[in-house]
Short mmCIF file of C-alpha atoms in Angstrom, two decimals:
data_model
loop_
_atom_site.label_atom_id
_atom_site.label_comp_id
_atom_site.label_asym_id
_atom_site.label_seq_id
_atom_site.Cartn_x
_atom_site.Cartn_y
_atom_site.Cartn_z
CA UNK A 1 0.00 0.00 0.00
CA UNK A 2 0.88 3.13 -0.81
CA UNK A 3 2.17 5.92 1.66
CA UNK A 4 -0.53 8.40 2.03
CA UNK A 5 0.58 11.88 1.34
CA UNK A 6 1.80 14.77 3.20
CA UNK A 7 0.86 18.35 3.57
CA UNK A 8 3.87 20.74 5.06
CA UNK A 9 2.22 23.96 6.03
CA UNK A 10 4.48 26.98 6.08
CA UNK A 11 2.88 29.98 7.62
CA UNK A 12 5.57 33.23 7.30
CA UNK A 13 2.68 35.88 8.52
CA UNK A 14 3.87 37.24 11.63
CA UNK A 15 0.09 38.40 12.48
CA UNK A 16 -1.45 35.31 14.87
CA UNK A 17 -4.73 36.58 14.13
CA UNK A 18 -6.65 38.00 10.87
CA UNK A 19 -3.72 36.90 8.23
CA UNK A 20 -5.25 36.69 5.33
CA UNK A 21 -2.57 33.86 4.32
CA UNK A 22 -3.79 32.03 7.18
CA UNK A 23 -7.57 32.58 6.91
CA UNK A 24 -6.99 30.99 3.04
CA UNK A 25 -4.60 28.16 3.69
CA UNK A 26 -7.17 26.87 6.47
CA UNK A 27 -9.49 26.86 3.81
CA UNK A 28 -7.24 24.99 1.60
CA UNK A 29 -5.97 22.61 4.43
CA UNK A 30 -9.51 21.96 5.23
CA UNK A 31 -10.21 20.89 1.94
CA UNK A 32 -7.67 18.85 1.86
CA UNK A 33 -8.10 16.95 4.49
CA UNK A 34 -11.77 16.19 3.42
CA UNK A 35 -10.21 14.95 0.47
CA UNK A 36 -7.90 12.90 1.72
CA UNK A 37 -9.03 12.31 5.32
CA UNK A 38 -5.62 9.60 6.07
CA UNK A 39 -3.09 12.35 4.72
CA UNK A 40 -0.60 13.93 7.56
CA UNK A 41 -0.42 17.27 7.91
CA UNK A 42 3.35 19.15 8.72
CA UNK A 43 2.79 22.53 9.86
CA UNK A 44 6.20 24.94 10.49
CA UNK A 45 5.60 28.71 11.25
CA UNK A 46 8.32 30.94 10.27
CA UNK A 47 6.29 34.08 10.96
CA UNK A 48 5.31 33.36 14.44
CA UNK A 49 8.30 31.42 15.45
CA UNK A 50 10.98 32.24 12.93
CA UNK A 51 14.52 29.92 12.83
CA UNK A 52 17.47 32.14 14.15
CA UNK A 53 19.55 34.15 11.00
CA UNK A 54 22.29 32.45 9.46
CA UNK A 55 25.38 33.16 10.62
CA UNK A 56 28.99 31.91 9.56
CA UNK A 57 28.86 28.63 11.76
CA UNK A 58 25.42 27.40 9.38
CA UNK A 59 26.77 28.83 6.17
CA UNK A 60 30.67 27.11 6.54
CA UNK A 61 29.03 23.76 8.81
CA UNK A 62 27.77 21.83 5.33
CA UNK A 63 31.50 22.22 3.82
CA UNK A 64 32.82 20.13 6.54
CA UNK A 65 33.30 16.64 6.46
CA UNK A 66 30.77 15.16 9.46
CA UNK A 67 33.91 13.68 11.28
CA UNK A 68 35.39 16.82 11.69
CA UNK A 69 32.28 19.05 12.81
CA UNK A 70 32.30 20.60 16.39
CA UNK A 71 29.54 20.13 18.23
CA UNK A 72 28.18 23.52 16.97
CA UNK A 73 28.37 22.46 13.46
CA UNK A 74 26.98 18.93 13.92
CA UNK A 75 23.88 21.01 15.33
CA UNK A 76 23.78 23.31 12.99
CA UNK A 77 23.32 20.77 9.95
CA UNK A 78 21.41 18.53 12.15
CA UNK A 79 18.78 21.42 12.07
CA UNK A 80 19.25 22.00 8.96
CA UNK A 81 18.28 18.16 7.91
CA UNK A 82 15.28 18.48 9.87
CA UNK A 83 13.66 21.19 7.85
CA UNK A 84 14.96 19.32 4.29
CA UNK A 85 13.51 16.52 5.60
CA UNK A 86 10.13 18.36 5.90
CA UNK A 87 10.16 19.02 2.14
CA UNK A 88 11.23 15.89 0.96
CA UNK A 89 8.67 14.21 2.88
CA UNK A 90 5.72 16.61 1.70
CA UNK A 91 3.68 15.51 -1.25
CA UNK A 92 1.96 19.11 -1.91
CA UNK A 93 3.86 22.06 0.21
CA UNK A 94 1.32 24.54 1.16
CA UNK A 95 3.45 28.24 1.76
CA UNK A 96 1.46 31.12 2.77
CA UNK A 97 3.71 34.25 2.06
CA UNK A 98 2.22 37.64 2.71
CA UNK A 99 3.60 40.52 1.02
CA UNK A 100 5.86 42.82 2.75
CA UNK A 101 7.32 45.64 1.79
CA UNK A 102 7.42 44.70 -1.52
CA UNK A 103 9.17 41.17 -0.88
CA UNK A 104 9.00 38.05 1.04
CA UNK A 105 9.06 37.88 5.22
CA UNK A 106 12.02 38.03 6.63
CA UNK A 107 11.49 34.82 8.45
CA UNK A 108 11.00 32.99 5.18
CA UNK A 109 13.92 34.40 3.75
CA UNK A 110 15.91 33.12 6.81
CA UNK A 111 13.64 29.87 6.17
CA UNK A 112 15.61 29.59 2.73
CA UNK A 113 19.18 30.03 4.11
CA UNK A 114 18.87 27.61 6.17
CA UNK A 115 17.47 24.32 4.47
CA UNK A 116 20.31 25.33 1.39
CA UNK A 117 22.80 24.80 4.02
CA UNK A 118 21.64 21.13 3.75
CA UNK A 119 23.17 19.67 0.90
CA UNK A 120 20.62 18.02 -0.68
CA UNK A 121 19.16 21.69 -2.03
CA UNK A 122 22.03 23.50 -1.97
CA UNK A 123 21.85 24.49 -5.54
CA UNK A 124 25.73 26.08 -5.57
CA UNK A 125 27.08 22.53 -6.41
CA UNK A 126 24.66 22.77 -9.64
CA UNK A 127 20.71 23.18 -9.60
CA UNK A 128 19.61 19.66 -9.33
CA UNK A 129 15.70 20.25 -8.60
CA UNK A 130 15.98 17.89 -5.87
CA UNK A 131 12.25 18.21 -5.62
CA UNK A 132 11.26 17.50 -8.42
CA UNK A 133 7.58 15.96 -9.12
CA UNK A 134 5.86 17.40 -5.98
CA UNK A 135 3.79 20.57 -6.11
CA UNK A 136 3.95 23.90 -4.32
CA UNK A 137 0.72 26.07 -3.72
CA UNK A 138 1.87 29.49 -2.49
CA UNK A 139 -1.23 31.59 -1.00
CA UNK A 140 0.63 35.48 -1.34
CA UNK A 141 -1.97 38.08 0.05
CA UNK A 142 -1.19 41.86 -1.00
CA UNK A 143 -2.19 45.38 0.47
CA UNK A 144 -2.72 47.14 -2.75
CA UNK A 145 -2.71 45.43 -5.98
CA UNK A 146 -0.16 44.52 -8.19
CA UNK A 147 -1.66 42.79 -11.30
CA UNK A 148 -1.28 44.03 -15.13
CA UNK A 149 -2.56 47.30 -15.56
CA UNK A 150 -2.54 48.55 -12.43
CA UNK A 151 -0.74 51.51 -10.96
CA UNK A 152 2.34 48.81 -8.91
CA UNK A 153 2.70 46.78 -12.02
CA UNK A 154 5.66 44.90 -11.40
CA UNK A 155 6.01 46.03 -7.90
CA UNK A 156 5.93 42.82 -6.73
CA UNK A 157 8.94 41.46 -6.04
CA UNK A 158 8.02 38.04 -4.12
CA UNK A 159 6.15 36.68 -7.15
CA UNK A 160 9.36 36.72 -8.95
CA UNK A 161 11.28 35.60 -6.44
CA UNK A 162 9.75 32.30 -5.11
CA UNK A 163 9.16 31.01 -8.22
CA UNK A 164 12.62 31.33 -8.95
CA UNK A 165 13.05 29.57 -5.95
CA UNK A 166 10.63 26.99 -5.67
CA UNK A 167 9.96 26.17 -10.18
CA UNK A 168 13.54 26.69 -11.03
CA UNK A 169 16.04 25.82 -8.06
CA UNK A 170 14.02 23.52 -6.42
CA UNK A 171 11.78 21.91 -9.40
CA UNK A 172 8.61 22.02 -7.67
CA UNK A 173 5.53 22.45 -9.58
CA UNK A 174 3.61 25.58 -8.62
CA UNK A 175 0.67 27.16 -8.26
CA UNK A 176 -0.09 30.71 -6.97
CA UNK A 177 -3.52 31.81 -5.15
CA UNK A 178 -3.33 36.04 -5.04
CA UNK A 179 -5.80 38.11 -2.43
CA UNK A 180 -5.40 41.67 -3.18
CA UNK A 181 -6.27 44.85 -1.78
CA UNK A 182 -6.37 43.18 2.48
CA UNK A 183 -5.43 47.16 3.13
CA UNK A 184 -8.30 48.40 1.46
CA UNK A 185 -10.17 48.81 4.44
CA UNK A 186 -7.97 50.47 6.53
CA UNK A 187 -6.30 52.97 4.04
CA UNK A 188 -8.43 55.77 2.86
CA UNK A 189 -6.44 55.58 -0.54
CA UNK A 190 -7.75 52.54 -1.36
CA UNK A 191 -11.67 52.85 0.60
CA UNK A 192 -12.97 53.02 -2.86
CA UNK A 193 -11.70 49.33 -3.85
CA UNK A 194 -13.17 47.74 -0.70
CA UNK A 195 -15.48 45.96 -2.57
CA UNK A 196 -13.08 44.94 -5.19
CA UNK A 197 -11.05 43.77 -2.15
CA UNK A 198 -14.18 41.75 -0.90
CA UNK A 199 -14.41 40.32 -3.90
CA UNK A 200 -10.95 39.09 -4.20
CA UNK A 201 -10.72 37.95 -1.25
CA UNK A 202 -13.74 35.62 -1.99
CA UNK A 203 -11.98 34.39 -4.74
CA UNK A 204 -9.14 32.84 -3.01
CA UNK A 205 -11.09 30.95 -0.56
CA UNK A 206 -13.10 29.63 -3.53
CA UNK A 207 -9.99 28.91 -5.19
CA UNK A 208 -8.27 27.55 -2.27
CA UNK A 209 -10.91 25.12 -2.39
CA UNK A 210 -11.26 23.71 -5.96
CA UNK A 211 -7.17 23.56 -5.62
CA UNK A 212 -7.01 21.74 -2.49
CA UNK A 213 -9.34 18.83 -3.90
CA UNK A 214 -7.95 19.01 -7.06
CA UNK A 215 -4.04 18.16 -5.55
CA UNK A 216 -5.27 15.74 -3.04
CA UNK A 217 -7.41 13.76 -5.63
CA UNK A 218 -3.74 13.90 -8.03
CA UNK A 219 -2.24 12.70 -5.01
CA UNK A 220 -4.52 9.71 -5.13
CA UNK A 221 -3.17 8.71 -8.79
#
């Protein structure tokens, strides 16, 4: 029999409550799970409870043969293991990235540094997609709105960025669920879109949805 798949959450909002990210990846999770009520589901949050910035120790600990590792190294990599591990367990990965200040949070960036000090997806010995075959959904969830046409065209830098990341480094396949406009009702410069925002917001729960089934059901094949 078959393994049943696995769902690794990643949460990088720092808010603990009304996250947008959040508020759609339970909806995808949920859905999911209803799917595929036997799968296991991995959750690490980066926003709430971010791994420590790389230093020299992490960065230099990976070119050292195990044998020769202090103890501060053989931690370091050991940690390191633990969140590649994560990924090459997952079936779907399931990354809820807010936009900040134009880029990714700073705990996901640190998230990155630290599982390419694992070998395995380290892509400066050559990109290898390691991952290859699984998929990534990443749930990105913007104050203003940055789609063609509009006044931030190309302001987003994340977008860019992950899937460089996660399509071309790593080999994942991906798919992308966008909420814009979560500022709308809050900033009088956007109080006119608030129903656009409503709107969009709907959308990515309903899309969250028909994805989630639609992955778990793949994972079934």
């Amino acid at each position: 029999m078959a393994p049943s798949p696995t769902l690794l959450r990643i949460d990088a909002s720092i808010r603990a409550t009304d996250s947008v990210t959040r508020e759609i990846a339970d909806t995808f999770e949920r859905h999911w799970c209803e799917t595929r009520p036997e799968a296991r589901v991995v959750r690490r949050d980066v926003g709430l409870s971010p791994p420590a910035y790389l230093t020299e120790l992490e960065h230099t600990a990976m070119f050292v043969p195990s044998e020769f590792r202090t103890p501060e190294q053989a931690t370091a990599q050991a940690e390191a293991a633990a969140l590649a591990d994560e990924l090459f367990a997952a079936h779907t990965v399931l990354l809820c990235a807010p936009l900040y200040n134009l880029g990714i949070p700073a705990g996901l960036k640190t998230w990155l540094d630290r599982i390419y000090t694992d070998i395995r997806l380290f892509p400066g010995f050559g990109i290898t997609r390691p991952l290859s075959g699984r998929r990534c959904v990443v749930v990105s969830a913007r104050g203003g709105a940055y789609g063609p046409g509009t006044p931030m065209d190309g302001w987003d830098y994340e977008e860019p960025y992950l899937r460089r990341h996660i399509v071309d480094i790593l080999g994942m396949e991906l798919s992308e669920i966008f909420v814009d406009l979560t500022l709308a009702h809050i900033n009088p410069n956007l109080a006119h879109l608030v129903e656009i925002a409503v709107q969009s917001r709907k959308a990515g729960h309903e899309v969250a949805e028909r994805m989630a089934h639609d992955h778990a059901e793949e994972a079934m094949a």
